[in-house]
PDB file of N, CA and C in Angstrom:
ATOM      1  N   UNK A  77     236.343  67.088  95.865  1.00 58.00           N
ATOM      2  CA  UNK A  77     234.936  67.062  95.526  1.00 58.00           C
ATOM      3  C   UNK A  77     234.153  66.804  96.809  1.00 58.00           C
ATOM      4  N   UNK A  78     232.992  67.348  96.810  1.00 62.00           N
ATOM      5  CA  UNK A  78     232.197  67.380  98.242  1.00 62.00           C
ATOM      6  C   UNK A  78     231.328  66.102  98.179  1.00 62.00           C
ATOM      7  N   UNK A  79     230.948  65.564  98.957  1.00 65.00           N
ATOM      8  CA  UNK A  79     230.463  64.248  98.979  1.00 65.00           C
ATOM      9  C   UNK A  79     228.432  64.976  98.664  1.00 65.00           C
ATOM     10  N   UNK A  80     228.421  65.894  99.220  1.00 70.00           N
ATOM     11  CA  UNK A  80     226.856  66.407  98.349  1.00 70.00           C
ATOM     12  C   UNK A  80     226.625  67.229  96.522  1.00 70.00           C
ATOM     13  N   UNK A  81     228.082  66.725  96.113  1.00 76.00           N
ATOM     14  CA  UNK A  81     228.578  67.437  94.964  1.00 76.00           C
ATOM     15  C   UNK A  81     227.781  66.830  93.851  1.00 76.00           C
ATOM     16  N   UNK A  82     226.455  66.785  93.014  1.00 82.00           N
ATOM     17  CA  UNK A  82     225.729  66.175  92.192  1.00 82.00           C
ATOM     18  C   UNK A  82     226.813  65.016  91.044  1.00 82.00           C
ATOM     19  N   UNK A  83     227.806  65.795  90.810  1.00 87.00           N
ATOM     20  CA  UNK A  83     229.127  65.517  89.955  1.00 87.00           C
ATOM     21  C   UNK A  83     229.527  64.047  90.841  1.00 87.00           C
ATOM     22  N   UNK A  84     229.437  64.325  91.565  1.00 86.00           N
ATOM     23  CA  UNK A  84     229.787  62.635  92.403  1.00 86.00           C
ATOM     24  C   UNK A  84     229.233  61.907  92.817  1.00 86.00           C
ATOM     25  N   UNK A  85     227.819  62.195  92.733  1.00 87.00           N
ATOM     26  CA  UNK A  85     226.854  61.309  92.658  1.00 87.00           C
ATOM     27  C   UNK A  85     226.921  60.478  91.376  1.00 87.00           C
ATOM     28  N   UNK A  86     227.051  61.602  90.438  1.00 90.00           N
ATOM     29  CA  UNK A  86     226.967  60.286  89.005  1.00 90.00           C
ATOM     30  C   UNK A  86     228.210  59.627  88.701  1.00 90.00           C
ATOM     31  N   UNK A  87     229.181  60.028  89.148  1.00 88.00           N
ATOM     32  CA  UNK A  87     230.740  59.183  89.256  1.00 88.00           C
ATOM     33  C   UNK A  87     230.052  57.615  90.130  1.00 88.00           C
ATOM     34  N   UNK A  88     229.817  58.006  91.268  1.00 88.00           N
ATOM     35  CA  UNK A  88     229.607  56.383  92.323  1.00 88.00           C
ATOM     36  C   UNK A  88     228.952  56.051  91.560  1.00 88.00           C
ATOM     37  N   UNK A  89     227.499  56.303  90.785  1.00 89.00           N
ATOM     38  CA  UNK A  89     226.773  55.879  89.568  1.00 89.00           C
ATOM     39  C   UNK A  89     226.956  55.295  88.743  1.00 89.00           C
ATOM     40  N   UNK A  90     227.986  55.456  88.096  1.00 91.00           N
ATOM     41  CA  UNK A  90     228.159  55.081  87.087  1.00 91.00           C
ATOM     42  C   UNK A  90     229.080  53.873  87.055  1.00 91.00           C
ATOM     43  N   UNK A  91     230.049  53.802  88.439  1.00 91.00           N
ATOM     44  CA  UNK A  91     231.044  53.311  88.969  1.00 91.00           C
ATOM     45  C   UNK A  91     230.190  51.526  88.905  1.00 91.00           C
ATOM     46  N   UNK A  92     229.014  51.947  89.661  1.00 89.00           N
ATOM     47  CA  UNK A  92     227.955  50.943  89.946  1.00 89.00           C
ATOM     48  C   UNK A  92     227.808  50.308  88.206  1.00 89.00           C
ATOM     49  N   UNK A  93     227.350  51.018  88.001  1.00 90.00           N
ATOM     50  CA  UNK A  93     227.205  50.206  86.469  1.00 90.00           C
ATOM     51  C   UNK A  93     227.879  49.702  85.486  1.00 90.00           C
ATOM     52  N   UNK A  94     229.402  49.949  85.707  1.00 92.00           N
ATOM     53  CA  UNK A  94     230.757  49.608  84.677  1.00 92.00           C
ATOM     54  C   UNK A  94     230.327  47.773  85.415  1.00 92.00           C
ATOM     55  N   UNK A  95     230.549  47.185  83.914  1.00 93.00           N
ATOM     56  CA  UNK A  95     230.447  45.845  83.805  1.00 93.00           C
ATOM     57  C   UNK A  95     232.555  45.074  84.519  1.00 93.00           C
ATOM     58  N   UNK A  96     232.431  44.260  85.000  1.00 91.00           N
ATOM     59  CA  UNK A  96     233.237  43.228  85.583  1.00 91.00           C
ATOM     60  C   UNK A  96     233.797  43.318  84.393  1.00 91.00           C
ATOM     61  N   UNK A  97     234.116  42.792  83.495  1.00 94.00           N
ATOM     62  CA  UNK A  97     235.064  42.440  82.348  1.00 94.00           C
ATOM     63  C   UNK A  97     235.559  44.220  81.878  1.00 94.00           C
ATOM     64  N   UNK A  98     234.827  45.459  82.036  1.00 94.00           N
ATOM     65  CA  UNK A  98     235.627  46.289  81.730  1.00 94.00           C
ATOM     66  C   UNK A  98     236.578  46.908  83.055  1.00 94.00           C
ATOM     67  N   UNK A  99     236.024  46.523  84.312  1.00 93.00           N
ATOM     68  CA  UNK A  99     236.682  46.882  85.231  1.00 93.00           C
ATOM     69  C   UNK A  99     238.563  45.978  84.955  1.00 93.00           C
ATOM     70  N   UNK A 100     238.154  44.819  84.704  1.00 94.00           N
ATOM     71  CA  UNK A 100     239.264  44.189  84.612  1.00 94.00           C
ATOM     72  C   UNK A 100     240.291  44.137  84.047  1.00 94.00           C
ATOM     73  N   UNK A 101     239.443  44.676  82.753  1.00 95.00           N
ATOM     74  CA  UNK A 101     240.368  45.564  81.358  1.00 95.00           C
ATOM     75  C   UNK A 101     241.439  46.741  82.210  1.00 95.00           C
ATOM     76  N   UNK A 102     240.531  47.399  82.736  1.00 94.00           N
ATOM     77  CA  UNK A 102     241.501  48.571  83.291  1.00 94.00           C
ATOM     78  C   UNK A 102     242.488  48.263  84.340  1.00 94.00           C
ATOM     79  N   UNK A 103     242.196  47.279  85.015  1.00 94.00           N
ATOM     80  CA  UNK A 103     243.002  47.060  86.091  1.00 94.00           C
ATOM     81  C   UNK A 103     244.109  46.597  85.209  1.00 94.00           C
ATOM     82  N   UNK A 104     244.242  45.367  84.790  1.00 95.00           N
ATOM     83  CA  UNK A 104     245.248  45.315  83.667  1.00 95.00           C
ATOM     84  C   UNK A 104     246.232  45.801  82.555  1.00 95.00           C
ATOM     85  N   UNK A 105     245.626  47.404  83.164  1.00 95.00           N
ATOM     86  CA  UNK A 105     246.315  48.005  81.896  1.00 95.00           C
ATOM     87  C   UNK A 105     247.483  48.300  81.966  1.00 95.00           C
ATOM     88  N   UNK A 106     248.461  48.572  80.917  1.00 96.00           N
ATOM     89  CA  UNK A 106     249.793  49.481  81.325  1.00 96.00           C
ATOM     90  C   UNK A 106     250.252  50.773  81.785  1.00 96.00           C
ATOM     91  N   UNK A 107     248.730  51.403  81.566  1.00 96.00           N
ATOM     92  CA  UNK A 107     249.327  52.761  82.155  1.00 96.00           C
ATOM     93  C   UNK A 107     248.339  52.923  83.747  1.00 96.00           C
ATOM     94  N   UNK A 108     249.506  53.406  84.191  1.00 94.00           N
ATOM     95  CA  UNK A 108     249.051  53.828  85.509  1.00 94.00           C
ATOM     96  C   UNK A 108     247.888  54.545  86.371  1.00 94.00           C
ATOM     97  N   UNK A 109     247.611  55.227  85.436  1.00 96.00           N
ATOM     98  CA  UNK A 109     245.917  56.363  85.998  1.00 96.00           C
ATOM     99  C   UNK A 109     245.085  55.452  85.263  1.00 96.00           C
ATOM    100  N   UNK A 110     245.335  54.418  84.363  1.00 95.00           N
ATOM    101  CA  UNK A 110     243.787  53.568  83.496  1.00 95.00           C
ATOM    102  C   UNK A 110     244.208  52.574  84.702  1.00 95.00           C
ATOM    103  N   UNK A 111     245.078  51.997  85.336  1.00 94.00           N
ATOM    104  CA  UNK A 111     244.827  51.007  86.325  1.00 94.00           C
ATOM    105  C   UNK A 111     244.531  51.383  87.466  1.00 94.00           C
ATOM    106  N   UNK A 112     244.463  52.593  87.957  1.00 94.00           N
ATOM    107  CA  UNK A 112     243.970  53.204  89.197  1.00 94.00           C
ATOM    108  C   UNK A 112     242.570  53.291  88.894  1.00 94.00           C
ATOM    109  N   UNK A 113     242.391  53.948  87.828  1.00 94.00           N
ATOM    110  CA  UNK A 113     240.720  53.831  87.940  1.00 94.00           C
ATOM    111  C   UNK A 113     240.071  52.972  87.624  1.00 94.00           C
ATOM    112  N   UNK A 114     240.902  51.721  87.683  1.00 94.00           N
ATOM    113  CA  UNK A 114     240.199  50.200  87.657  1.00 94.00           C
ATOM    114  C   UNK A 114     239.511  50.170  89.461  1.00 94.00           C
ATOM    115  N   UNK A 115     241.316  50.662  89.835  1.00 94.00           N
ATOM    116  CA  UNK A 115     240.927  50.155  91.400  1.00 94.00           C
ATOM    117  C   UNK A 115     239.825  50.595  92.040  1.00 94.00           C
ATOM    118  N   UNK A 116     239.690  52.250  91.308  1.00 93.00           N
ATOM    119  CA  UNK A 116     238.916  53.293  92.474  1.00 93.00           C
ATOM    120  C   UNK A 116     237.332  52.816  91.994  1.00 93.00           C
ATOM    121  N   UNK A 117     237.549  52.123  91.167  1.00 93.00           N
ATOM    122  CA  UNK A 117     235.949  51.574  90.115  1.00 93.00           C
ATOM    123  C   UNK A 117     235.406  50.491  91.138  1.00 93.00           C
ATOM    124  N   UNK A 118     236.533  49.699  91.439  1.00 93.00           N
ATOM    125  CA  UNK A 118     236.315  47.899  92.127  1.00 93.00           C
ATOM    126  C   UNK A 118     236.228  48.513  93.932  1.00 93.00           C
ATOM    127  N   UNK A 119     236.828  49.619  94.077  1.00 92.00           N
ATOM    128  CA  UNK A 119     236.221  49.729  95.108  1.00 92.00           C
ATOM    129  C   UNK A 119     235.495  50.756  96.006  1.00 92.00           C
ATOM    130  N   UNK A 120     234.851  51.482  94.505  1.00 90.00           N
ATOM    131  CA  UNK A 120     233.536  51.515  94.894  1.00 90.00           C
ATOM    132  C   UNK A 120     232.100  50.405  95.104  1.00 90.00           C
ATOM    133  N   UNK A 121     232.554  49.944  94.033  1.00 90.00           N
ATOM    134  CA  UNK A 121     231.695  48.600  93.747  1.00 90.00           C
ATOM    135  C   UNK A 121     232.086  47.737  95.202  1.00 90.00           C
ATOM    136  N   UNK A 122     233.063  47.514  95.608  1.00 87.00           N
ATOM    137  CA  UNK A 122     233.055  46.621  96.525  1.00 87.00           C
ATOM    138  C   UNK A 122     232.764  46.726  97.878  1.00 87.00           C
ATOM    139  N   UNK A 123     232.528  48.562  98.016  1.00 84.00           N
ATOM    140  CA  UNK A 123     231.956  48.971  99.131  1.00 84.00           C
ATOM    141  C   UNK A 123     230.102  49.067  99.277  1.00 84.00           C
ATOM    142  N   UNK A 124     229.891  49.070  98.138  1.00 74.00           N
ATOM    143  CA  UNK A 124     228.510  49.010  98.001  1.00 74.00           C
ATOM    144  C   UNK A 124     227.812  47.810  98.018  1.00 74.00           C
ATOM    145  N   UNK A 125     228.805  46.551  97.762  1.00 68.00           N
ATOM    146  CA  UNK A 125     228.306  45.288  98.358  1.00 68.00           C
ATOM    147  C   UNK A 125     228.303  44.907  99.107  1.00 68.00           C
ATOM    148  N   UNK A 126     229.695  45.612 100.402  1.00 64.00           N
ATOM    149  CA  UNK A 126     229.843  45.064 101.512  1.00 64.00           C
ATOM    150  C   UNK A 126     229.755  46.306 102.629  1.00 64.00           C
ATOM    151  N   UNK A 127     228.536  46.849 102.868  1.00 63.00           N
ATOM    152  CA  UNK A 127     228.721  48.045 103.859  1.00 63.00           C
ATOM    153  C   UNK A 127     228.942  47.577 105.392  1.00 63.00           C
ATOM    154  N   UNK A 128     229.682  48.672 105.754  1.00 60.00           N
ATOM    155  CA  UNK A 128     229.946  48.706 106.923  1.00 60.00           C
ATOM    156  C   UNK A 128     228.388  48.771 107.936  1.00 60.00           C
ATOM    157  N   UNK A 129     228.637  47.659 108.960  1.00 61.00           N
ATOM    158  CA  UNK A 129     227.752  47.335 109.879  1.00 61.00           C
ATOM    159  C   UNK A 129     227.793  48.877 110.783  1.00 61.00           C
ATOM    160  N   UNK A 130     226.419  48.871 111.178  1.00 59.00           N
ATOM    161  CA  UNK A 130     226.667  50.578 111.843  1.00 59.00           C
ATOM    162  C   UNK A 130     226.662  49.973 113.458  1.00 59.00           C
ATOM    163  N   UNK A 131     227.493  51.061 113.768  1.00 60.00           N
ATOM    164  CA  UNK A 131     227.350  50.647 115.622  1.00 60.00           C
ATOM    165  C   UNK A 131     227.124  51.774 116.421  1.00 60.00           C
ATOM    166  N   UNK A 132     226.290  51.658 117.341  1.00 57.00           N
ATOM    167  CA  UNK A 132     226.007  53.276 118.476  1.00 57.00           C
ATOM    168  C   UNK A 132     227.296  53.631 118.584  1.00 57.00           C
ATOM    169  N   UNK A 133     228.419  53.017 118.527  1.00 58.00           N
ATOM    170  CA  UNK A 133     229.858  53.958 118.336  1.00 58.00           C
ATOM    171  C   UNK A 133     230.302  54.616 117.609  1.00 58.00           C
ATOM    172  N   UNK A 134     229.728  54.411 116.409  1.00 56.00           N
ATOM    173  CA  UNK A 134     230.249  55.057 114.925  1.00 56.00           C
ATOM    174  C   UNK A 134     228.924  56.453 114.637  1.00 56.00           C
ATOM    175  N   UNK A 135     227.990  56.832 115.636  1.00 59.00           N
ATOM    176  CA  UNK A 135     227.575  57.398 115.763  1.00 59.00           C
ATOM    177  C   UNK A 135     226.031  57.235 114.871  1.00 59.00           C
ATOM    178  N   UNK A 136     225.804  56.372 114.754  1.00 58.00           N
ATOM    179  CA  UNK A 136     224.406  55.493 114.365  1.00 58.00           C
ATOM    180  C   UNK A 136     222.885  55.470 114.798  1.00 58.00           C
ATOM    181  N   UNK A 137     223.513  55.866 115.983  1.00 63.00           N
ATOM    182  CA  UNK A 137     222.065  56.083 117.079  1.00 63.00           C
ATOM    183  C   UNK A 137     221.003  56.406 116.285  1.00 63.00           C
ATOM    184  N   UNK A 138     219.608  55.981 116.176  1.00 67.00           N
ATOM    185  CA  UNK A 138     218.547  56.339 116.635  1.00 67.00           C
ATOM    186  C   UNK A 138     218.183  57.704 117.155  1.00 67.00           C
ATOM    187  N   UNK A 139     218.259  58.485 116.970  1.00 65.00           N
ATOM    188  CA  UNK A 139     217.694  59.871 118.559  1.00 65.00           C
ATOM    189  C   UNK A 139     216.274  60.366 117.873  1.00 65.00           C
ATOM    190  N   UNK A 140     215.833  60.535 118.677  1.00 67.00           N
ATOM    191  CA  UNK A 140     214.407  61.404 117.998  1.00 67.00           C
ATOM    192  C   UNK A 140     214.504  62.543 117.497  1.00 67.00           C
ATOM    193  N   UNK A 141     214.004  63.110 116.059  1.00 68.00           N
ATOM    194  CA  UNK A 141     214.714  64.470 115.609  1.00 68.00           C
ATOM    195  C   UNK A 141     213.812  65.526 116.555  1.00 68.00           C
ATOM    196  N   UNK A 142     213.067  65.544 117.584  1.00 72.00           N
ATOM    197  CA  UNK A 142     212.087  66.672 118.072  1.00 72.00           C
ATOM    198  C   UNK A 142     213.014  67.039 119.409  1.00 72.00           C
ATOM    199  N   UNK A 143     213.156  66.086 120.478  1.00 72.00           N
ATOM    200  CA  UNK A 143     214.036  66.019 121.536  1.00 72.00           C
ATOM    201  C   UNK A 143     215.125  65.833 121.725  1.00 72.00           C
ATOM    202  N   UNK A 144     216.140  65.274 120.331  1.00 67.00           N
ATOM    203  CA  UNK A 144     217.202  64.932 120.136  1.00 67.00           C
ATOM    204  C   UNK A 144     217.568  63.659 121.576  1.00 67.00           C
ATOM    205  N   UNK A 145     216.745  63.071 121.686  1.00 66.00           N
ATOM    206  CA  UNK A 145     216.569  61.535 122.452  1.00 66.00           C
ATOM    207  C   UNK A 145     217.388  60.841 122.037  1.00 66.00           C
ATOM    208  N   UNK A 146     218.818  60.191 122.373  1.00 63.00           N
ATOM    209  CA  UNK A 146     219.281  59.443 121.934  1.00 63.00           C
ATOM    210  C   UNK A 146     218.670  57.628 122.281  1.00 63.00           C
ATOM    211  N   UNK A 147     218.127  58.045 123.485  1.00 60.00           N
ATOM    212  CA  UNK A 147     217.644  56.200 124.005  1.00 60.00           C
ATOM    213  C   UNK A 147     215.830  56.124 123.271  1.00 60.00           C
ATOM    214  N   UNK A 148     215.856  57.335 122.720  1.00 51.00           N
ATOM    215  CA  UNK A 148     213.955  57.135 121.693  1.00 51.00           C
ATOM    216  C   UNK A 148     214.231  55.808 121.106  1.00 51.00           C
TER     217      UNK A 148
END
């Protein structure tokens, strides 16, 4: 799935909105694809609480979109 794919927009969406006690349900479960999509649930959720700090290394920069200025 393409990360501009509308279809996966409402997956992370929805991911966001599954309540803690059903995430937990699933993680718990016995079958294997209902406990994976506990995990892939908890960490979406857990990336959206804890984002990654951006750094001019990770390609973050600032640049001006007219001159493509990276020190603008």
């Amino acid at each position: 799935m393409h990360d501009a794919d509308p279809a996966r927009e409402e997956l992370v969406s929805a991911a966001h909105d599954t309540p803690s006690g059903l995430v937990t349900h699933l993680l718990h479960s016995d079958d294997p694809r209902t406990a994976r999509l506990g995990r892939a649930i908890r960490a979406i959720q857990h990336a959206s609480a804890n984002p990654p700090p951006l750094h001019p290394d990770d390609g973050a920069r600032i640049v001006d979109p007219i001159t493509h200025d990276p020190a603008w």
